[in-house]
CSV table of C-alpha atoms in Angstrom, one decimal:
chain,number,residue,atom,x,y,z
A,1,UNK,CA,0.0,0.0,0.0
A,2,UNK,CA,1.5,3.4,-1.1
A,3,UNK,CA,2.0,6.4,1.8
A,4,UNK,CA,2.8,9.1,-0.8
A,5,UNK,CA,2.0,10.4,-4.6
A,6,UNK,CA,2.9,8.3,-7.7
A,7,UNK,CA,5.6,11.1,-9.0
A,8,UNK,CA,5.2,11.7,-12.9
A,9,UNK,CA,8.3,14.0,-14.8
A,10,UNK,CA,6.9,14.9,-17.6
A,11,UNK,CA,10.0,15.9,-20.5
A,12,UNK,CA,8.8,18.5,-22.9
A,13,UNK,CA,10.7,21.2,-25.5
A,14,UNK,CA,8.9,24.0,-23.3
A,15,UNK,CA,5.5,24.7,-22.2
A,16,UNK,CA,3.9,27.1,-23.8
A,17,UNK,CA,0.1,26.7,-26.1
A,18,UNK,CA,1.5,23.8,-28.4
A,19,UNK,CA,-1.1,20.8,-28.6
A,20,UNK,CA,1.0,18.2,-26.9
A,21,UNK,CA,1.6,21.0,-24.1
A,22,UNK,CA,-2.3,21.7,-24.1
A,23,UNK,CA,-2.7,18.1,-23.5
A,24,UNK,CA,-0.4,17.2,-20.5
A,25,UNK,CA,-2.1,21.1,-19.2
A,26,UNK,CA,-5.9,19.4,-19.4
A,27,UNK,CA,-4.5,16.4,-17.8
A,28,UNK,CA,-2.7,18.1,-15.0
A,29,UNK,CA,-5.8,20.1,-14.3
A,30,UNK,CA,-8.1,17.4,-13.9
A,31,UNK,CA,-5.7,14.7,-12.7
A,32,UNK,CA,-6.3,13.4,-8.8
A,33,UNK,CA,-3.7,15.7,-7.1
A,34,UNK,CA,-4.4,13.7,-3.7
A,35,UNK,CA,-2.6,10.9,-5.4
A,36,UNK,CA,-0.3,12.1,-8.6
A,37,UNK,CA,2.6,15.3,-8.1
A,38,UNK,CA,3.6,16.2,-11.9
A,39,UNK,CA,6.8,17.8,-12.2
A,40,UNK,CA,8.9,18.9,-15.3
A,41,UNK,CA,11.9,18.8,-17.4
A,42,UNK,CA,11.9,21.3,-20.5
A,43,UNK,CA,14.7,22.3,-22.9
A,44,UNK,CA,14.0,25.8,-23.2
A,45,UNK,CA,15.9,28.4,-20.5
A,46,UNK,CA,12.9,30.8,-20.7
A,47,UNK,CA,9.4,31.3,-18.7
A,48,UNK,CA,7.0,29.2,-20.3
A,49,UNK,CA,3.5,30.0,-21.1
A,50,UNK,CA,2.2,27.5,-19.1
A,51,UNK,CA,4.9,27.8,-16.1
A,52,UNK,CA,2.6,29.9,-13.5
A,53,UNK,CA,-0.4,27.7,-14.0
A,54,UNK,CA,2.2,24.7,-13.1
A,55,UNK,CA,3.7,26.4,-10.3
A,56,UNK,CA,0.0,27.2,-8.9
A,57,UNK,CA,-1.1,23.9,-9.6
A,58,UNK,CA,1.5,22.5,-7.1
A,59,UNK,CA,4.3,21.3,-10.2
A,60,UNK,CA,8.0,22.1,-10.5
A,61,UNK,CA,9.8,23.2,-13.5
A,62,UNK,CA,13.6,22.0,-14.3
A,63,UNK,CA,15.6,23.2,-17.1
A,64,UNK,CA,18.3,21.0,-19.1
A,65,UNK,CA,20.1,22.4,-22.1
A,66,UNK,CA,18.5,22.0,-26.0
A,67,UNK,CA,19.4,19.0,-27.8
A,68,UNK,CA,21.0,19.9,-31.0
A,69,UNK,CA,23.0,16.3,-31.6
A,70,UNK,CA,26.4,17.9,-31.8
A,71,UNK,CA,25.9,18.1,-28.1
A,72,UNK,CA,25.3,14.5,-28.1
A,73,UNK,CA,27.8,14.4,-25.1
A,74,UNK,CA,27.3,16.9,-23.0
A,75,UNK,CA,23.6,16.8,-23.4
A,76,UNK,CA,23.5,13.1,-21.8
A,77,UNK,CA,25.8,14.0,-19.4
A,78,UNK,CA,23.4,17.1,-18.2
A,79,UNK,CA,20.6,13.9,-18.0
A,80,UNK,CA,22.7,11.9,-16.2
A,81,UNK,CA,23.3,14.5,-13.8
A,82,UNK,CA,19.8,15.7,-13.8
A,83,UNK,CA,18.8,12.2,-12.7
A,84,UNK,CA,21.4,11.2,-10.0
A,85,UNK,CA,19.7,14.0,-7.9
A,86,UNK,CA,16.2,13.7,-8.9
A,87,UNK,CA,16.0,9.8,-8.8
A,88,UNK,CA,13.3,9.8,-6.6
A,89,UNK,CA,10.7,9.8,-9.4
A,90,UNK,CA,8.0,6.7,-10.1
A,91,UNK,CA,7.8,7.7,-13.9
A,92,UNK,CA,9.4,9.7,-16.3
A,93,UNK,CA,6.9,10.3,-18.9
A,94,UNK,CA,8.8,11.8,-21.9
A,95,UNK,CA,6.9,13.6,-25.0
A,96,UNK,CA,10.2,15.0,-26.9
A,97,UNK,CA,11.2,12.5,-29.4
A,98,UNK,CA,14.8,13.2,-30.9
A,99,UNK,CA,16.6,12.9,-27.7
A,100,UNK,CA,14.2,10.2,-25.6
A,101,UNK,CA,16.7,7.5,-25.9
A,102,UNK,CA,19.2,9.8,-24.0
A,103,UNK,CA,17.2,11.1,-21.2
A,104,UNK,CA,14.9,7.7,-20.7
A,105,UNK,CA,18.0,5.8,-20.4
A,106,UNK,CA,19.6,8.0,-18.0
A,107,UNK,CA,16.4,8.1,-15.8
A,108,UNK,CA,16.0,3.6,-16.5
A,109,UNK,CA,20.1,3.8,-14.8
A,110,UNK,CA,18.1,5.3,-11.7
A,111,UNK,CA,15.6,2.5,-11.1
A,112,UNK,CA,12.8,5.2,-12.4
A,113,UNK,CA,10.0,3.3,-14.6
A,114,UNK,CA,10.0,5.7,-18.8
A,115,UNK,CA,7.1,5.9,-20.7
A,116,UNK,CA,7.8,7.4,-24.6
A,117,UNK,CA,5.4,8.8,-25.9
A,118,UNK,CA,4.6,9.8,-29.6
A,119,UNK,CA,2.3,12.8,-30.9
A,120,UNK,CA,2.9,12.9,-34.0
A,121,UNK,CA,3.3,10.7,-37.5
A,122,UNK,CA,5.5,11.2,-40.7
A,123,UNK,CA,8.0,13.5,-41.7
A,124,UNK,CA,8.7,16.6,-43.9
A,125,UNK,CA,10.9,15.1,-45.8
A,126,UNK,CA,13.7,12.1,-46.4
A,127,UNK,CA,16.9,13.8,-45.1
A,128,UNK,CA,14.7,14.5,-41.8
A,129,UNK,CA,13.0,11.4,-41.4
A,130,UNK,CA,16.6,9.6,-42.2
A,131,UNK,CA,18.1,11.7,-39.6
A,132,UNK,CA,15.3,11.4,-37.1
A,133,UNK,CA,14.6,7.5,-37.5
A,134,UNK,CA,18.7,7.3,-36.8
A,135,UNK,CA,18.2,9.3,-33.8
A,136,UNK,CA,14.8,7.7,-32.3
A,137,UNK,CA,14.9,4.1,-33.5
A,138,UNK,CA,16.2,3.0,-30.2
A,139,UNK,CA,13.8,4.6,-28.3
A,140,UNK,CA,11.9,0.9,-28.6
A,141,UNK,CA,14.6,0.0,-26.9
A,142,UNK,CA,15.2,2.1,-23.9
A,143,UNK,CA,11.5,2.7,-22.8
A,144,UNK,CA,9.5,0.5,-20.4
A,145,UNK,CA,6.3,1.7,-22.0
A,146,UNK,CA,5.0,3.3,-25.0
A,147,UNK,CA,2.1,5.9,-26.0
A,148,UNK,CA,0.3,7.3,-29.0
A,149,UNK,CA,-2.0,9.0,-30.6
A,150,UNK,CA,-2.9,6.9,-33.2
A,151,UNK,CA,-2.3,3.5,-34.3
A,152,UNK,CA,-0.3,5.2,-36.9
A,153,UNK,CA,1.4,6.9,-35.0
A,154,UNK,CA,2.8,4.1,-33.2
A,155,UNK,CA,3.6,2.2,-36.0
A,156,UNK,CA,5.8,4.9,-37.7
A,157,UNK,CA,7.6,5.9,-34.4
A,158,UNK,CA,7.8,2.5,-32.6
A,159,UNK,CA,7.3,-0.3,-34.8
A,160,UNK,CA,5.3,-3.1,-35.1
A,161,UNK,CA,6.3,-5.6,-32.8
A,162,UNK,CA,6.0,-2.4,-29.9
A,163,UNK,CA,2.6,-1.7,-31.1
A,164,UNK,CA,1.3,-5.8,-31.2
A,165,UNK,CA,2.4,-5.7,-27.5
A,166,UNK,CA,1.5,-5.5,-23.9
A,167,UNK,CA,3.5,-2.0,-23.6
A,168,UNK,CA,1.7,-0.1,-25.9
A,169,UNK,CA,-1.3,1.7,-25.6
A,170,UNK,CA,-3.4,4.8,-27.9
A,171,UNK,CA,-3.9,7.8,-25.7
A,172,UNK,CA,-6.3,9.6,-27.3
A,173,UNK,CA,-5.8,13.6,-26.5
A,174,UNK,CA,-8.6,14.9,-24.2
A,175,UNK,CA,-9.8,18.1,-24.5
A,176,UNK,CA,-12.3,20.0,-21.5
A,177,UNK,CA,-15.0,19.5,-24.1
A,178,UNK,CA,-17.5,21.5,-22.3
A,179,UNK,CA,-15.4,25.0,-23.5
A,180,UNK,CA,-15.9,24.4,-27.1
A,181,UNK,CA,-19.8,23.7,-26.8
A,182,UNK,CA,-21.1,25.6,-29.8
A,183,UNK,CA,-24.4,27.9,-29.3
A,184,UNK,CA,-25.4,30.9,-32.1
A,185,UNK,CA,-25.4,33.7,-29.4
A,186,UNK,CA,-21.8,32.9,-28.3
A,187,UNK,CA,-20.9,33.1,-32.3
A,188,UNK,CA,-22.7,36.6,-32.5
A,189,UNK,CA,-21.5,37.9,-29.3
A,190,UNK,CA,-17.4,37.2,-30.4
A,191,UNK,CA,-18.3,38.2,-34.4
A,192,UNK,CA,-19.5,41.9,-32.3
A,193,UNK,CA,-16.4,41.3,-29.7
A,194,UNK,CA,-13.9,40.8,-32.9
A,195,UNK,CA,-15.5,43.6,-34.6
A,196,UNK,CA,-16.2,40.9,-37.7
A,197,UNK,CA,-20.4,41.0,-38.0
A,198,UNK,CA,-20.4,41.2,-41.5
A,199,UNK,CA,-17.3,38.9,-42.0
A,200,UNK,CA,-16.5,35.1,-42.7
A,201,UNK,CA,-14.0,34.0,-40.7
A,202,UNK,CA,-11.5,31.3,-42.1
A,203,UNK,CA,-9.7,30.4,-38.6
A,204,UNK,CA,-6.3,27.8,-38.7
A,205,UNK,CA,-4.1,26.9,-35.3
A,206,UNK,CA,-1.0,25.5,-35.1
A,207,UNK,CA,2.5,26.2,-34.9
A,208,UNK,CA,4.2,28.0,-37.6
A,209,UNK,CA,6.3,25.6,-39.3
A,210,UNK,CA,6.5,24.2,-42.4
A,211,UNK,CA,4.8,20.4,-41.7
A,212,UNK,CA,2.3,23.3,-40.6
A,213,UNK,CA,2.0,24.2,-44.5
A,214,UNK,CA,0.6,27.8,-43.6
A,215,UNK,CA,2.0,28.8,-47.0
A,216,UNK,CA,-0.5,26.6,-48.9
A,217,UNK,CA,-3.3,28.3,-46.7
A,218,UNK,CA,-1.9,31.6,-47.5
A,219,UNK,CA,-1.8,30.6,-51.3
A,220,UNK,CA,-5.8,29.7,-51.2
A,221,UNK,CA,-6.6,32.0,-49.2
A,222,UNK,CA,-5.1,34.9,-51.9
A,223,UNK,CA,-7.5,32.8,-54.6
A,224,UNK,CA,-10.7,32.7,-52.2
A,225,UNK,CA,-9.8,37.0,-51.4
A,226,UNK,CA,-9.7,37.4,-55.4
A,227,UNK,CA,-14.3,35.5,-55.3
A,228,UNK,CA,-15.4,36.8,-52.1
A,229,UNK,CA,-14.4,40.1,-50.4
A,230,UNK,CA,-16.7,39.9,-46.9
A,231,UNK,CA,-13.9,36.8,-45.4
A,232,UNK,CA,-11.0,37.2,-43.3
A,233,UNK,CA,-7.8,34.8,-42.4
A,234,UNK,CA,-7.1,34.3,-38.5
A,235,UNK,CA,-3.9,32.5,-38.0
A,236,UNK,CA,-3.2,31.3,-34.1
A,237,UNK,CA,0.2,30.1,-33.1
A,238,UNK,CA,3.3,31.2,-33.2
A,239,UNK,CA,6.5,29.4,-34.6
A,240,UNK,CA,9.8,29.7,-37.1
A,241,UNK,CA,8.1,30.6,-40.1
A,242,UNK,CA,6.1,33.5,-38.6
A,243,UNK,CA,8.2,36.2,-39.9
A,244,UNK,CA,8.1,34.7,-43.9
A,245,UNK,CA,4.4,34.0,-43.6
A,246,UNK,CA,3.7,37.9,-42.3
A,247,UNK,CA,6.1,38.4,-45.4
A,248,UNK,CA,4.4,36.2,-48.3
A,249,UNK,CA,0.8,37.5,-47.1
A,250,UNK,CA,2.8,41.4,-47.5
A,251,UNK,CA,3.6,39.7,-50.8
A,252,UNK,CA,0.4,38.4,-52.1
A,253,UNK,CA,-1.6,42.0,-50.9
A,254,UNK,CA,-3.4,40.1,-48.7
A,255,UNK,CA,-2.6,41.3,-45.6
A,256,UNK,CA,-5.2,43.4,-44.6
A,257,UNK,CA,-7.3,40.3,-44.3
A,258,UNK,CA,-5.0,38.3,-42.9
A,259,UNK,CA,-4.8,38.6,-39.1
A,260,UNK,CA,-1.2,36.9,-37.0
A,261,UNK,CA,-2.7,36.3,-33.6
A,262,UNK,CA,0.4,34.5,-31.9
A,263,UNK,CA,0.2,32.1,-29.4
A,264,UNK,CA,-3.3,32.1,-27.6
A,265,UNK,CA,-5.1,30.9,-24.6
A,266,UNK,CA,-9.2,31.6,-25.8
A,267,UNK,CA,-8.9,28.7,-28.6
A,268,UNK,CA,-12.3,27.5,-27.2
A,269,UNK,CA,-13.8,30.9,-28.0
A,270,UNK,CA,-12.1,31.0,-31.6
A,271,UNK,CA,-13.0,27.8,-32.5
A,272,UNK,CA,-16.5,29.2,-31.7
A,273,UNK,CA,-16.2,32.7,-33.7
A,274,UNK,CA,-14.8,30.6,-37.1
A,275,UNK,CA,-16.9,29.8,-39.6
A,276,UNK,CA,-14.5,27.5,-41.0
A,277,UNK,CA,-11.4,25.7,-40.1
A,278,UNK,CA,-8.2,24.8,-42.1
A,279,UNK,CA,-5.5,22.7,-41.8
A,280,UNK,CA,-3.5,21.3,-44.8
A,281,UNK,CA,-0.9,19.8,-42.4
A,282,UNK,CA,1.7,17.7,-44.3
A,283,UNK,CA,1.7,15.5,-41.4
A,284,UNK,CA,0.3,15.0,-38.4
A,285,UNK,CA,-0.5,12.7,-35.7
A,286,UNK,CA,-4.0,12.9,-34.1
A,287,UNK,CA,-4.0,16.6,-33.8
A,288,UNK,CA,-6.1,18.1,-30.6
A,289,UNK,CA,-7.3,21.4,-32.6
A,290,UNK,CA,-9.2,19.2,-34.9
A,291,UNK,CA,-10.7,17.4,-32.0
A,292,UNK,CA,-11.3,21.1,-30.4
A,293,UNK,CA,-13.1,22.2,-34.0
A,294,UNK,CA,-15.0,19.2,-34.0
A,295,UNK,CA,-16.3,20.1,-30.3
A,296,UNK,CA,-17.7,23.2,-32.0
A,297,UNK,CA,-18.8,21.8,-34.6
A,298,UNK,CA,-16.9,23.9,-36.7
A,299,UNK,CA,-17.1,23.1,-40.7
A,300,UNK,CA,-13.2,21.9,-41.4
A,301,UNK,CA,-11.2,21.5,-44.8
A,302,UNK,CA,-8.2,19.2,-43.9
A,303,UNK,CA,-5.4,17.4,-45.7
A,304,UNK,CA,-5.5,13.7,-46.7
A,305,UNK,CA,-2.1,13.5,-43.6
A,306,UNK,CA,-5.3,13.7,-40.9
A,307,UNK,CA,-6.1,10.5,-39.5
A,308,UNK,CA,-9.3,8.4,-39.8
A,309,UNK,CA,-9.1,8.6,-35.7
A,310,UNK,CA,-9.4,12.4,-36.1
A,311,UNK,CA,-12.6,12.8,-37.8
A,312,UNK,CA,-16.2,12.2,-36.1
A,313,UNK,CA,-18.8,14.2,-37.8
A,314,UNK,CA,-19.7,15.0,-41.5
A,315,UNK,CA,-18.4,18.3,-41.1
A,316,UNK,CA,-14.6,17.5,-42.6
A,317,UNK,CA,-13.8,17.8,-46.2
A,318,UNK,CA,-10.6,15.8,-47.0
A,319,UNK,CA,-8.7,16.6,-49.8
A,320,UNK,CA,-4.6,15.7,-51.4
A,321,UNK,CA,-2.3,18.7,-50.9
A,322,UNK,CA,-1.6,16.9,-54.9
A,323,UNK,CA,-5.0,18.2,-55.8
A,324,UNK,CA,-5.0,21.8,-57.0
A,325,UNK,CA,-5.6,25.3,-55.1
A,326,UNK,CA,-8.6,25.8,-57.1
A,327,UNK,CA,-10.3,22.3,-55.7
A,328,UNK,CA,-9.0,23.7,-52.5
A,329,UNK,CA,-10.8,26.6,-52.4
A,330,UNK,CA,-13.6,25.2,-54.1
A,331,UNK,CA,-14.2,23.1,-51.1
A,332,UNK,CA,-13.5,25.9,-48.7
A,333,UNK,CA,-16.3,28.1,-50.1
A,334,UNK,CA,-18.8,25.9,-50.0
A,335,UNK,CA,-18.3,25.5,-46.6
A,336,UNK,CA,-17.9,28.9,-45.7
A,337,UNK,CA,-21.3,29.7,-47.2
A,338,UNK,CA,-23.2,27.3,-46.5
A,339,UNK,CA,-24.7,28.6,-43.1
A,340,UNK,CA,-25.5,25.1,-41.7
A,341,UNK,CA,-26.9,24.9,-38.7
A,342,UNK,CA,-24.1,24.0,-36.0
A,343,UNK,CA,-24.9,21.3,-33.2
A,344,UNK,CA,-24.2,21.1,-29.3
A,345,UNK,CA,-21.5,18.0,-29.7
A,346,UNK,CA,-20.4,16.8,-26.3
A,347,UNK,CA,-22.0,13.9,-26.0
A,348,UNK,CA,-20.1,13.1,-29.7
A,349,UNK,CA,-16.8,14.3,-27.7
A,350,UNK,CA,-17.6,11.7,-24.6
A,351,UNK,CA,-18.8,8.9,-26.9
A,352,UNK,CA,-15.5,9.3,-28.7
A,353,UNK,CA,-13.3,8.8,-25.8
A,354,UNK,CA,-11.7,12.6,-26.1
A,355,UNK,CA,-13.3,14.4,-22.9
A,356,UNK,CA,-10.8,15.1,-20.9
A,357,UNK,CA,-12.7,13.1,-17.4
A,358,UNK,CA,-12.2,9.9,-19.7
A,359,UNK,CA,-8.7,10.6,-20.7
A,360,UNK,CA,-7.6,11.7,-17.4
A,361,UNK,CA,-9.3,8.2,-15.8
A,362,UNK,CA,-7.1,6.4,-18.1
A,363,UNK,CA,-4.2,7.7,-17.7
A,364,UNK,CA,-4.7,7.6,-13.8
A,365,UNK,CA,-5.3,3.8,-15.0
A,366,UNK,CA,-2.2,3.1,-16.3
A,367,UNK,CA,0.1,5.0,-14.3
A,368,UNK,CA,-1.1,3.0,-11.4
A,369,UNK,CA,-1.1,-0.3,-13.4
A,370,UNK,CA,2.8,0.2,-14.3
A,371,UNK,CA,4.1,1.1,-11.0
A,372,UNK,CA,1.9,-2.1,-9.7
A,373,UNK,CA,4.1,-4.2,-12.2
């Protein structure tokens, strides 16, 4: 019989309003306190988004140096290090993918039971995936137990004979479903709040990098400005590519219609002032703002890289990033003016097995379940 909290370290790039960082956030907030203390390990020497809410919540942040492989060394000596004084952890639950083998191994040398786990699937491009398979593969190796989004997901990052196995498990990302319920006043009252009445609103979230593909959007969106002068572009998130996508909508004289929110914390309230949602990622895993759109029964346009997981209502329009801008934004007009009536869908989120109370139960589930064994 335990005395004291199963202790969880979560390892993470840095925790600002990224999806896998909104995840472990719902999580945390829900999780049974009484019973689970989640601390932190990020590889960013800067405040976090996130960081107060952790620190109020009861968590602790640690910081280790980047992992930029020519630092192979001295980055797993920093883990090493890092894990020799903080060995008193139950699980070390790590969500940063290049570098797991280094820091799960160095926390397995303690005694401390590692969990890998993947949120995302595919890569931008050979040299990258190469590189990154080289640098992961032995992740299967190292980790006591694995986690991800999708079957896919799991497959591509940890193989098959890890995803046929005891030690695997999908984790489906819960969201706090009831903050994305959909109702026509709260539309009308954030079209008056964003000053946007007589607008459509095209909204996209997600970080700004190029598996992202925000230039495609940027590219249709110039072709839907040139048929229909009433609609605007909201792009959340912030990322690499910011500066060159402020600088190709410059280019295309779009701009005035295109609006760079940067990183936000109302995404339940956009998702509810959009009238349609886009997101030609060139991969992705199981991606939590289409989950969050689908809460609000927001009308999506998505690439063929979304997962058959990912979609639960009628609403999503698939199409190839091979097909053509004009099929494109073919697709995303209709949907834009269509005026459909949009639906109260949390029972669809529960049934699903994304509310946040069901993923938060499972993962109390199985952190207890692998400290039993």
């Amino acid at each position: 019989m335990r005395n004291r909290k199963i202790k969880v370290l979560h390892v993470i790039g840095i925790m600002d309003y990224g999806g896998a960082e909104t995840m472990i956030m719902n999580l945390y907030r829900k999780i049974n306190k009484e019973e689970f203390q989640f601390d932190f390990l990020v590889h960013r020497n800067r405040i976090g988004q996130y960081d107060k809410e952790i620190r109020d919540l009861g968590g602790n942040i640690y910081y280790i140096p980047e992992f930029k492989i020519y630092n192979w060394k001295s980055y797993k000596k920093a883990c090493v290090d890092f894990f020799s004084k903080h060995n008193d952890y139950d699980i070390v639950h790590g969500h940063i993918e290049s570098c797991a083998e280094i820091y799960l191994n160095a926390a397995n040398e303690q005694g401390i039971c590692t969990v890998a786990h993947c949120h995302s699937a595919g890569f931008q491009s050979l040299i990258p995936k190469l590189l990154y398979n080289f640098l992961t593969h032995n992740t299967r190796n190292v980790s006591n137990y694995f986690l991800a989004c999708s079957q896919e997901a799991g497959e591509n990052r940890f193989g098959n004979n890890v995803v046929n196995s005891a030690r695997f498990l999908i984790f489906n990302n819960g969201i706090d479903t009831e903050k994305y319920v959909y109702t026509e006043d709260r539309h009308n009252t954030l079209k008056k709040k964003w000053n946007v009445e007589n607008k459509r609103i095209i909204g996209h979230v997600g970080r700004m990098s190029q598996e992202k593909n925000q230039r495609f959007l940027l590219e249709i969106f110039k072709k839907i400005c040139s048929i229909q002068n009433n609609v605007e572009l909201f792009l959340v998130g912030d990322g690499q590519e910011k500066e060159a996508l402020e600088k190709q909508a410059k280019d295309l004289d779009i701009s005035e219609n295109v609006r760079f929110l940067g990183s936000r914390s109302d995404v339940a309230d956009l998702m509810n002032l959009f009238d349609v949602f886009v997101f030609p990622s060139i991969y992705e895993g199981l991606p939590l703002v289409l989950v969050e759109a689908q809460a609000a029964d927001l009308p999506c346009v998505v690439s063929e890289a979304i997962v058959s997981e990912a979609i639960f209502t009628d609403k999503i329009k698939k199409i190839s990033l091979n097909d053509s801008y004009e099929r494109w934004v073919t697709e995303v007009l209709a949907l834009l003016n269509r005026n459909d009536m949009r639906n109260d869908n949390y029972a669809l989120i529960c049934e699903k097995g994304f509310d946040i109370n069901d993923t938060v139960m499972r993962l109390e589930e199985f952190y207890k379940s692998i400290i039993k064994k």
